[in-house]
PDB file of C-alpha atoms in Angstrom:
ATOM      1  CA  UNK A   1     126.134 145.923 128.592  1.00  0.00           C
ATOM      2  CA  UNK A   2     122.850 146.305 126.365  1.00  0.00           C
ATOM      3  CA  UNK A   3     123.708 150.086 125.861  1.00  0.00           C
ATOM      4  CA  UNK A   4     127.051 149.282 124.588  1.00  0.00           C
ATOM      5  CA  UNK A   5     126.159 146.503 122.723  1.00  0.00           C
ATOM      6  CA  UNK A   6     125.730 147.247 118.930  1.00  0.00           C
ATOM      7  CA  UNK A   7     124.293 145.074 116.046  1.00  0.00           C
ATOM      8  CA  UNK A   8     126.162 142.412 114.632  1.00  0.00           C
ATOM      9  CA  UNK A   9     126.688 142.673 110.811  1.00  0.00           C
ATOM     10  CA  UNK A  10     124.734 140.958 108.432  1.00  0.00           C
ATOM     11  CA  UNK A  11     127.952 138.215 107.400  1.00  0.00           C
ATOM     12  CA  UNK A  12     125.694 135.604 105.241  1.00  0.00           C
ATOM     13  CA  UNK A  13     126.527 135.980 101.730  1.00  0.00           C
ATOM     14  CA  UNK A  14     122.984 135.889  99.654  1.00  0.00           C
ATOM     15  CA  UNK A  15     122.361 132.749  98.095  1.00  0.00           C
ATOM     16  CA  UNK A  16     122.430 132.857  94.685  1.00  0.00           C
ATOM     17  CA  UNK A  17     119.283 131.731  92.652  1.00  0.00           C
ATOM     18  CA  UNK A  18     118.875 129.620  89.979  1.00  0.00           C
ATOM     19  CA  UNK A  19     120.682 130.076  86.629  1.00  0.00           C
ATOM     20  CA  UNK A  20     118.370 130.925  83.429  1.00  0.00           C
ATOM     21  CA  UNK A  21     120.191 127.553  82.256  1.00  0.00           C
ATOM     22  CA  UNK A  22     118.804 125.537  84.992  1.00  0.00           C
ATOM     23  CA  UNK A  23     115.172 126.824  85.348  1.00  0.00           C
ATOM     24  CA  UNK A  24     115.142 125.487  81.125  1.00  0.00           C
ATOM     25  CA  UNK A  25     116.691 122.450  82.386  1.00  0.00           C
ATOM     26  CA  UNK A  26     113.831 121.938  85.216  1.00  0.00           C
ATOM     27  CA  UNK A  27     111.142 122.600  82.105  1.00  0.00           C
ATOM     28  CA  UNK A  28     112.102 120.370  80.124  1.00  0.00           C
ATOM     29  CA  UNK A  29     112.286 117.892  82.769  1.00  0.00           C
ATOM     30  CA  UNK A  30     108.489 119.080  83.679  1.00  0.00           C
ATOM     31  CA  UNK A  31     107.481 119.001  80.193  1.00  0.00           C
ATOM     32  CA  UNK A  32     108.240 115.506  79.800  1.00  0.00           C
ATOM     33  CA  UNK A  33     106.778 114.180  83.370  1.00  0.00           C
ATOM     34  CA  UNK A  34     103.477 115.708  82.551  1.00  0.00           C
ATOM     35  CA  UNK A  35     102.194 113.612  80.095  1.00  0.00           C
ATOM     36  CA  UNK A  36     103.017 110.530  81.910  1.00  0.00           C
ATOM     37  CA  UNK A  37     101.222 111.532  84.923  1.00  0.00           C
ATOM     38  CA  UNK A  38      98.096 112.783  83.038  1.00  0.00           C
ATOM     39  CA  UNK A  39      97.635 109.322  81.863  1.00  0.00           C
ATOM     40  CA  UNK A  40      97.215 108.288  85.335  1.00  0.00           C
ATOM     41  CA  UNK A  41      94.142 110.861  85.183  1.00  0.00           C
ATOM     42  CA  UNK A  42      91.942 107.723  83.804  1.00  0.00           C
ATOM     43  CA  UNK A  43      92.952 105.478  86.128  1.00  0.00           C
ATOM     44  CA  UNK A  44      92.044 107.578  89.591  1.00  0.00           C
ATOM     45  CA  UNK A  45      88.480 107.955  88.066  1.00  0.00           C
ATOM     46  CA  UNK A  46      88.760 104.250  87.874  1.00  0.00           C
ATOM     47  CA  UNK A  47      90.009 103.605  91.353  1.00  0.00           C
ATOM     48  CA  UNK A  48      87.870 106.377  92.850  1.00  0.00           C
ATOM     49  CA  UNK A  49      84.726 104.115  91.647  1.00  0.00           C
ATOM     50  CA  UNK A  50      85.456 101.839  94.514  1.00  0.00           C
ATOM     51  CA  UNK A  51      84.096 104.518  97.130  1.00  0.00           C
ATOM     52  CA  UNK A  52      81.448 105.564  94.673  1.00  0.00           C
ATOM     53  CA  UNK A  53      79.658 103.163  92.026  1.00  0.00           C
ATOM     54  CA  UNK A  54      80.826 100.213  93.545  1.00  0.00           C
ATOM     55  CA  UNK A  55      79.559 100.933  96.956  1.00  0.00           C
ATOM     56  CA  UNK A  56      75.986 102.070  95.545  1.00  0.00           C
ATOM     57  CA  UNK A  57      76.181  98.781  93.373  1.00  0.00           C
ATOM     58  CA  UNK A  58      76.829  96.991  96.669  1.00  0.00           C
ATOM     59  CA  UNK A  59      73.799  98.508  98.332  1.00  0.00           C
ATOM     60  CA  UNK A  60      71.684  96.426  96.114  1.00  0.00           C
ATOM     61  CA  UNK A  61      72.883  93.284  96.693  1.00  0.00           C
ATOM     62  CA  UNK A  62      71.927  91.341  99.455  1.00  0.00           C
ATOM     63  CA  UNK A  63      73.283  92.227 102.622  1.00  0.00           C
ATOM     64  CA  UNK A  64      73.696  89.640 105.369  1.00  0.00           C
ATOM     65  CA  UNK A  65      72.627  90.323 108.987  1.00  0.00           C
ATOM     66  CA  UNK A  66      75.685  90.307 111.505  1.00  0.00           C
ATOM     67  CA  UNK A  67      73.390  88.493 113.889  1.00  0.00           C
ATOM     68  CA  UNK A  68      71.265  86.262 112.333  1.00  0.00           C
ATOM     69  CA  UNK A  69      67.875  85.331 113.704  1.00  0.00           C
ATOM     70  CA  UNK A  70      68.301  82.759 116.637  1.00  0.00           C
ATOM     71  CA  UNK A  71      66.414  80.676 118.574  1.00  0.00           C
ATOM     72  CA  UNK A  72      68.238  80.781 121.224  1.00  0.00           C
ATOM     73  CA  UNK A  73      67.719  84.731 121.851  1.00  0.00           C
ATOM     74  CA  UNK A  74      65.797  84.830 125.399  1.00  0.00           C
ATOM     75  CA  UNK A  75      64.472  88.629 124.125  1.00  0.00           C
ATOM     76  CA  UNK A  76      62.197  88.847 120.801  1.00  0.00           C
ATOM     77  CA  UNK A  77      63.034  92.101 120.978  1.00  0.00           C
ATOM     78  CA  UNK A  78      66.859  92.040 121.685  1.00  0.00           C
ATOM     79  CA  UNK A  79      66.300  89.164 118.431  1.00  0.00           C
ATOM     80  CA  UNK A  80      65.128  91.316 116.547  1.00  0.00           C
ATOM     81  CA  UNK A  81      67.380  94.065 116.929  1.00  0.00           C
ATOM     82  CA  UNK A  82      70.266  92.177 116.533  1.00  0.00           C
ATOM     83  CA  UNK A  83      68.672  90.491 113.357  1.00  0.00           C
ATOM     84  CA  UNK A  84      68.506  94.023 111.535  1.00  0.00           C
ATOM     85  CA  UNK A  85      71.566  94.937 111.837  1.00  0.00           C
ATOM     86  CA  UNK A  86      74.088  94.506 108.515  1.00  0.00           C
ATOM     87  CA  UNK A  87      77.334  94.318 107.742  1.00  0.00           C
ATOM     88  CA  UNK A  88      78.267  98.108 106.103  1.00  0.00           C
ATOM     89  CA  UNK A  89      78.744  97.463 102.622  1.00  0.00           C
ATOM     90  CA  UNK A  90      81.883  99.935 103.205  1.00  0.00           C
ATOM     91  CA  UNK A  91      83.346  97.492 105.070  1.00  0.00           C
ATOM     92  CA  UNK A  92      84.284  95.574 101.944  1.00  0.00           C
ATOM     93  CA  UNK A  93      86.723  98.232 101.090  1.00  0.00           C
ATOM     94  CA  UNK A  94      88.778  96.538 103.625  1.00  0.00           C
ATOM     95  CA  UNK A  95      89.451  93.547 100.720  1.00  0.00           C
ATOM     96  CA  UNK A  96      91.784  97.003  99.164  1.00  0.00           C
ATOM     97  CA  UNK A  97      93.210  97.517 102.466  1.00  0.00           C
ATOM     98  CA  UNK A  98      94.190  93.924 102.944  1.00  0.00           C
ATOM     99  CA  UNK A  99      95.288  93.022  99.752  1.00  0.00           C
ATOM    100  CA  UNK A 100      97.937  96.142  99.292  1.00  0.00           C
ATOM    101  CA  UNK A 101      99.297  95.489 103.284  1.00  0.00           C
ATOM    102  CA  UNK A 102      99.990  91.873 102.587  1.00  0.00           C
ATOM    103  CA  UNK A 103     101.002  92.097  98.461  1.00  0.00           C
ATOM    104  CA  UNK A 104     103.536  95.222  98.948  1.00  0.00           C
ATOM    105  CA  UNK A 105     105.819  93.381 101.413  1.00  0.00           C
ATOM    106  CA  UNK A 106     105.714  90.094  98.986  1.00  0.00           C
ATOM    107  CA  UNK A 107     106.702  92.015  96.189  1.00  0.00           C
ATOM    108  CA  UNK A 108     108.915  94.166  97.754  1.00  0.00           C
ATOM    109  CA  UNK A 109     110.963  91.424  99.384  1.00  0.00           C
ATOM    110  CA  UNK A 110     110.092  88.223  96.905  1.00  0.00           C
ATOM    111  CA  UNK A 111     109.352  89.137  93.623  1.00  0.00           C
ATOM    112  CA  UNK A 112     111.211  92.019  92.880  1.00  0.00           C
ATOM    113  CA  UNK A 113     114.247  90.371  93.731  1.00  0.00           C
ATOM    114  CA  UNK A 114     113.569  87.696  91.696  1.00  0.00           C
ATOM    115  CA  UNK A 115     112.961  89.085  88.549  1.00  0.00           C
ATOM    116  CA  UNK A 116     116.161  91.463  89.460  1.00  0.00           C
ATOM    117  CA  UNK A 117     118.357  88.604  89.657  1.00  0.00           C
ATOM    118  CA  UNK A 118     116.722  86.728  86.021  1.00  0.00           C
ATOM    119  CA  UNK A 119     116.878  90.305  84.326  1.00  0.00           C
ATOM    120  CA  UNK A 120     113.167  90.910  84.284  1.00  0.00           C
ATOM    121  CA  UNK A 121     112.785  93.578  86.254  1.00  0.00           C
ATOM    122  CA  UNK A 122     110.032  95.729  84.298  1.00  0.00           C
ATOM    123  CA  UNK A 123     110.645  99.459  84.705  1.00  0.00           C
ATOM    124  CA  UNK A 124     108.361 101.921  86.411  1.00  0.00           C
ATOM    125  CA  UNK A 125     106.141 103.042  83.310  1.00  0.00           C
ATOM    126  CA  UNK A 126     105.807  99.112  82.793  1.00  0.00           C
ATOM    127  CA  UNK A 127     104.615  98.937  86.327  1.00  0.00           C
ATOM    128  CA  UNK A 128     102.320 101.814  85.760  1.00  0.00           C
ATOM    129  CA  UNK A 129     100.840  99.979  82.594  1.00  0.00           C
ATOM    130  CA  UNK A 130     100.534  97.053  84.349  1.00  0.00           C
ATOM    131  CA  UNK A 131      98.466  98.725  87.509  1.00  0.00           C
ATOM    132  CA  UNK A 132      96.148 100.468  84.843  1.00  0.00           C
ATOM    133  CA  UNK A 133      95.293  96.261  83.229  1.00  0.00           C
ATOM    134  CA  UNK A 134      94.218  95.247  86.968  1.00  0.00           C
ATOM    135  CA  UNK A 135      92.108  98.570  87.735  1.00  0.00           C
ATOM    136  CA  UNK A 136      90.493  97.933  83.886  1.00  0.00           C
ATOM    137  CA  UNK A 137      89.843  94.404  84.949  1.00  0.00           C
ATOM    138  CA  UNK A 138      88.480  95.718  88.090  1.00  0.00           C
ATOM    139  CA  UNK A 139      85.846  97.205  86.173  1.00  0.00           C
ATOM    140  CA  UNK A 140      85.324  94.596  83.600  1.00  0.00           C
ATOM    141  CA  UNK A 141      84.200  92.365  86.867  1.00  0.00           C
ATOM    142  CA  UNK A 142      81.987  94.706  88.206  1.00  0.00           C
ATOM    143  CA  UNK A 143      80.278  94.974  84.895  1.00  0.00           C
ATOM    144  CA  UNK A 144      79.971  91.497  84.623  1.00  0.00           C
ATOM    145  CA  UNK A 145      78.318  91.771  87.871  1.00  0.00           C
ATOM    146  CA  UNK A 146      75.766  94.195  87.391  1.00  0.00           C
ATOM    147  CA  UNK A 147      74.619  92.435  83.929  1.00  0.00           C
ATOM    148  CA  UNK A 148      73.635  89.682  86.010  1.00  0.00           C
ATOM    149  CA  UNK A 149      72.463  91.886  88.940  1.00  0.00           C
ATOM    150  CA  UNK A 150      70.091  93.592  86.283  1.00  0.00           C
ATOM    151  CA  UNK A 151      68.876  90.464  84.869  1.00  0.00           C
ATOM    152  CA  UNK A 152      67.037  89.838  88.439  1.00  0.00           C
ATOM    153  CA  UNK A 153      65.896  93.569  88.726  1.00  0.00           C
ATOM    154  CA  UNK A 154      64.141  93.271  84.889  1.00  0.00           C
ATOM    155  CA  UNK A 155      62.281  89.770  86.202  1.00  0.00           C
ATOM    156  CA  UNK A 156      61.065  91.354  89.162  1.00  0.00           C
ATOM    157  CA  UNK A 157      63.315  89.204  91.329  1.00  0.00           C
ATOM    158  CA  UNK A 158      63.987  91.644  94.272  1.00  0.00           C
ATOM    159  CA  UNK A 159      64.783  91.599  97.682  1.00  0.00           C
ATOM    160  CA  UNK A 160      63.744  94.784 100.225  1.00  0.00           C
ATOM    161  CA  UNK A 161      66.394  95.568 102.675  1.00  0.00           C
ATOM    162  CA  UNK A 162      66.042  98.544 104.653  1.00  0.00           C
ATOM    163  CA  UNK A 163      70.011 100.047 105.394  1.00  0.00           C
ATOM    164  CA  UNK A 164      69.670 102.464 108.045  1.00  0.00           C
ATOM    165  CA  UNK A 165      66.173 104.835 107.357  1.00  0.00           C
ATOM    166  CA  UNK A 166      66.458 103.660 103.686  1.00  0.00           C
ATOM    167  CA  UNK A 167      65.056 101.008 101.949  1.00  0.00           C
ATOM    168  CA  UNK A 168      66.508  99.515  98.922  1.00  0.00           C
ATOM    169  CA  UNK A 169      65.459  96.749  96.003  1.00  0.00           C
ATOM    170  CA  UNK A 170      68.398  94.467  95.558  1.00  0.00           C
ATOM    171  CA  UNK A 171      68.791  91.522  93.893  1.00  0.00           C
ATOM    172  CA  UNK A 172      69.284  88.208  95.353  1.00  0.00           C
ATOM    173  CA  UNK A 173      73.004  88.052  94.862  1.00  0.00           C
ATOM    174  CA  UNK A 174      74.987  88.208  97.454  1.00  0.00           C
ATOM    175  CA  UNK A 175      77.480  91.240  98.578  1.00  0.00           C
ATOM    176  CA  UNK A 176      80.409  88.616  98.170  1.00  0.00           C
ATOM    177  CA  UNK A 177      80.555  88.962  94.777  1.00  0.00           C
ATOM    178  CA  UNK A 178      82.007  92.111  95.148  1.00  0.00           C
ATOM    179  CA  UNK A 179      85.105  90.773  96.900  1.00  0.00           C
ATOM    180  CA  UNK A 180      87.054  90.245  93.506  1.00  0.00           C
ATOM    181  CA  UNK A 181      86.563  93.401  92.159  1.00  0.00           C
ATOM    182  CA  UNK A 182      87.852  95.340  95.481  1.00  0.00           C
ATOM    183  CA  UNK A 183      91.084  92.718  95.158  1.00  0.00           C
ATOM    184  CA  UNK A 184      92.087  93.427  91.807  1.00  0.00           C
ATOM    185  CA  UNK A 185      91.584  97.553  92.148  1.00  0.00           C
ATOM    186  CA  UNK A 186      93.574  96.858  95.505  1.00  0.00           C
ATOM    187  CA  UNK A 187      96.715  95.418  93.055  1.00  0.00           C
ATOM    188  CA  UNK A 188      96.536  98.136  90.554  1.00  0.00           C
ATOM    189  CA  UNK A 189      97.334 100.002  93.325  1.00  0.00           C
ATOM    190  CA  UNK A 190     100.728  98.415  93.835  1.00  0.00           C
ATOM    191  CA  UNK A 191     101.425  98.384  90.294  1.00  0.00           C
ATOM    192  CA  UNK A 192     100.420 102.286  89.349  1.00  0.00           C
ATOM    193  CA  UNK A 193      99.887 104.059  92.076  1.00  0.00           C
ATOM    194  CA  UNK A 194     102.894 103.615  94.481  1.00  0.00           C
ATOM    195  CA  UNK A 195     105.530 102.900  91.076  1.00  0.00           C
ATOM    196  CA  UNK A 196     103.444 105.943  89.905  1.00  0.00           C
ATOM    197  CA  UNK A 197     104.594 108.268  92.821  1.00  0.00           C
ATOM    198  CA  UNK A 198     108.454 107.140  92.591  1.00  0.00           C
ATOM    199  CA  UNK A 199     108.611 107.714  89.209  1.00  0.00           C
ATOM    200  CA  UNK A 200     107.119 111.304  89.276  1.00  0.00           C
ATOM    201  CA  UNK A 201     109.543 111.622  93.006  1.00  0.00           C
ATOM    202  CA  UNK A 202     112.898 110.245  91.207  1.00  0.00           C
ATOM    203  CA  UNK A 203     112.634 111.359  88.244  1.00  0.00           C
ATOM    204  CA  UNK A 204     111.706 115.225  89.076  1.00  0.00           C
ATOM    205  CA  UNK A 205     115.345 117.608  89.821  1.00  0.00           C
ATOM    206  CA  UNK A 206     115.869 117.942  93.386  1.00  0.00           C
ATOM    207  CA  UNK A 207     114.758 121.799  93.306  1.00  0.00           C
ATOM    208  CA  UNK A 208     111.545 120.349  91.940  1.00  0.00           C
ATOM    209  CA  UNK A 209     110.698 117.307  93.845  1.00  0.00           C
ATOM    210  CA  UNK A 210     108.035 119.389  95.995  1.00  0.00           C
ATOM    211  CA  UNK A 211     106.410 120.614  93.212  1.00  0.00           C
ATOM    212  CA  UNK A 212     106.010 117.236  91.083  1.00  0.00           C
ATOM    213  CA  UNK A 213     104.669 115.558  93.875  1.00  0.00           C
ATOM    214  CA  UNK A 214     101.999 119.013  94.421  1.00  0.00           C
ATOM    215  CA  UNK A 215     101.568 118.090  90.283  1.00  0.00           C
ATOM    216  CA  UNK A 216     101.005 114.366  91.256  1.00  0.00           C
ATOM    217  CA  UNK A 217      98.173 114.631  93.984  1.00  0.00           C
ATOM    218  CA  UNK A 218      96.378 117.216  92.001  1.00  0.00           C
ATOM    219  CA  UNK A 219      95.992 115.132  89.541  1.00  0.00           C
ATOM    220  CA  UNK A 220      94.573 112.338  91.868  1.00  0.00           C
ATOM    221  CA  UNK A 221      92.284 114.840  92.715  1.00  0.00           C
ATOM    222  CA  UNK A 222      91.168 115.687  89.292  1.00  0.00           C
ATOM    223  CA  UNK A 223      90.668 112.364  88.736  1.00  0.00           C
ATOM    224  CA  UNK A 224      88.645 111.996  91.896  1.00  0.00           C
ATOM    225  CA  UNK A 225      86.351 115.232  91.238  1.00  0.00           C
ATOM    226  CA  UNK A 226      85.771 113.469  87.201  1.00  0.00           C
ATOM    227  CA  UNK A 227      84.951 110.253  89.352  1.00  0.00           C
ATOM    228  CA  UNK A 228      82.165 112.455  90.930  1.00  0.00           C
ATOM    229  CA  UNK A 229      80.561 114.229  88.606  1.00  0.00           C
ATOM    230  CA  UNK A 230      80.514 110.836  86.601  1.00  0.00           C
ATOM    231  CA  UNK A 231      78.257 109.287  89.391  1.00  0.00           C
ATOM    232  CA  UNK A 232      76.205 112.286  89.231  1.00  0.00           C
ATOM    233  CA  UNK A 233      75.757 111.741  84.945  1.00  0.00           C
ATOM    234  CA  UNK A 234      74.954 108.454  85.856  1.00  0.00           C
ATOM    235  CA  UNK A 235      72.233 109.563  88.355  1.00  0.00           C
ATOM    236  CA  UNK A 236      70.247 111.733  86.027  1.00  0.00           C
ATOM    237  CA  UNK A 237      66.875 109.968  84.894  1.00  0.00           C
ATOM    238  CA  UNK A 238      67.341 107.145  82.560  1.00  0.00           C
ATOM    239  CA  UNK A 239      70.972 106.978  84.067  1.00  0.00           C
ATOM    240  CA  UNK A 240      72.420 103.388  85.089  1.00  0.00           C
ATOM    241  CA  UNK A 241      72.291 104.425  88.826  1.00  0.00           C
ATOM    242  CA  UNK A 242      68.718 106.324  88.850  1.00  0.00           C
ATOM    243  CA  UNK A 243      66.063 104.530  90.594  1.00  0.00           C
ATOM    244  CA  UNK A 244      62.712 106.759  91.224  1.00  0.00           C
ATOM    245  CA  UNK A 245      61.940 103.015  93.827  1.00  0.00           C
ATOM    246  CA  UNK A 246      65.008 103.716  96.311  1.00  0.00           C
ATOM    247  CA  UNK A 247      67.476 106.350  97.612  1.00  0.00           C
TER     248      UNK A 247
END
């Protein structure tokens, strides 16, 4: 009967918080994770150039045309529409995508077993170390690359290539050149980022795991938003990427 019915007592004893004892325990734990994943700070503005400098480095190089020019086309028109159209120099970001699918399984399953079972296994700060070499070789290709990409632009050597309502001055060198810098970023993924994000995950308490990870991505993000406003420093006049010719 609802009339007769009265409220059940509250029977859940409250849950006690934690102890003084364990909230110092949890800072000191915090206070030591910190500087370890500030040093990753670096290394996202590194791997955040791939969507950034390397892409506007990309846009002058030569492009090729999906559909090359062909004799064959019955329509000079449908020719030449075809024949304008290039690949998306975003598209080489897939070489990252494709490199981390097939390398994370391998060394998962092959070589991480291996150097388990001859004592070799390097820890996860070793890992991180080693992720932070590939991305800094990453960028020591791409500079190579743009020396010799401004050697043509200083001669004059230039090719126009008009990329959607824009038209860009690029030198002769082909966008494949690019390839190896987008492969070895893609490994210093699998050596800093991912060991990077189980070493902040298992090594923060369990009442803290949410907010280490929170700590983790911010700091990607940081790292992201220094990536940024380095491209913009770099676009002011006399800047590496400022050119009054192009967009």
């Amino acid at each position: 009967d609802p009339q007769g019915t009265q409220p059940l007592p509250n029977q859940r004893s409250p849950q006690p918080g934690p102890s003084p004892q364990e909230d110092m325990a949890n800072f000191q734990v915090l206070v030591k994770l910190l500087p370890v994943m500030v040093t990753l700070v670096p290394y996202w503005m590194v791997y955040f150039q791939m969507q950034s400098t390397y892409v506007l480095q990309g846009l002058h190089l030569r492009i090729p045309n999906i559909f090359p020019d062909n004799p064959a086309n019955s329509s000079a028109a449908l020719g030449a529409q075809l024949g304008g159209y290039k690949i998306p120099e975003a598209w080489l970001l897939l070489a990252n995508v494709v490199v981390v699918l097939i390398l994370v399984p391998v060394k998962d399953h092959l070589l991480d077993p291996l150097l388990l079972r001859c004592k070799l296994l390097p820890s996860a700060l070793q890992k991180m170390a080693l992720g932070m070499f590939f991305g800094f070789a990453s960028v020591l290709v791409a500079g190579g690359l743009e020396m010799e990409r401004l050697q043509y632009i200083h001669h004059n050597q230039t090719v126009s290539q008009q990329i959607g309502k824009d038209m860009y001055y690029a030198a002769p060198l082909s966008i494949w050149w690019q390839i190896p810098q987008y492969l070895l970023i893609g490994i210093s993924e699998i050596f800093a980022s991912i060991p990077g994000l189980e070493f902040a995950y298992s090594e923060a308490p369990r009442s803290m795991q949410g907010a280490i990870m929170g700590i983790f991505f911010c700091l990607s993000g940081v790292g992201s938003l220094l990536g940024s406003s380095l491209v913009a420093l770099l676009s002011l006049p006399r800047g590496w990427l400022y050119c009054p010719r192009d967009f």
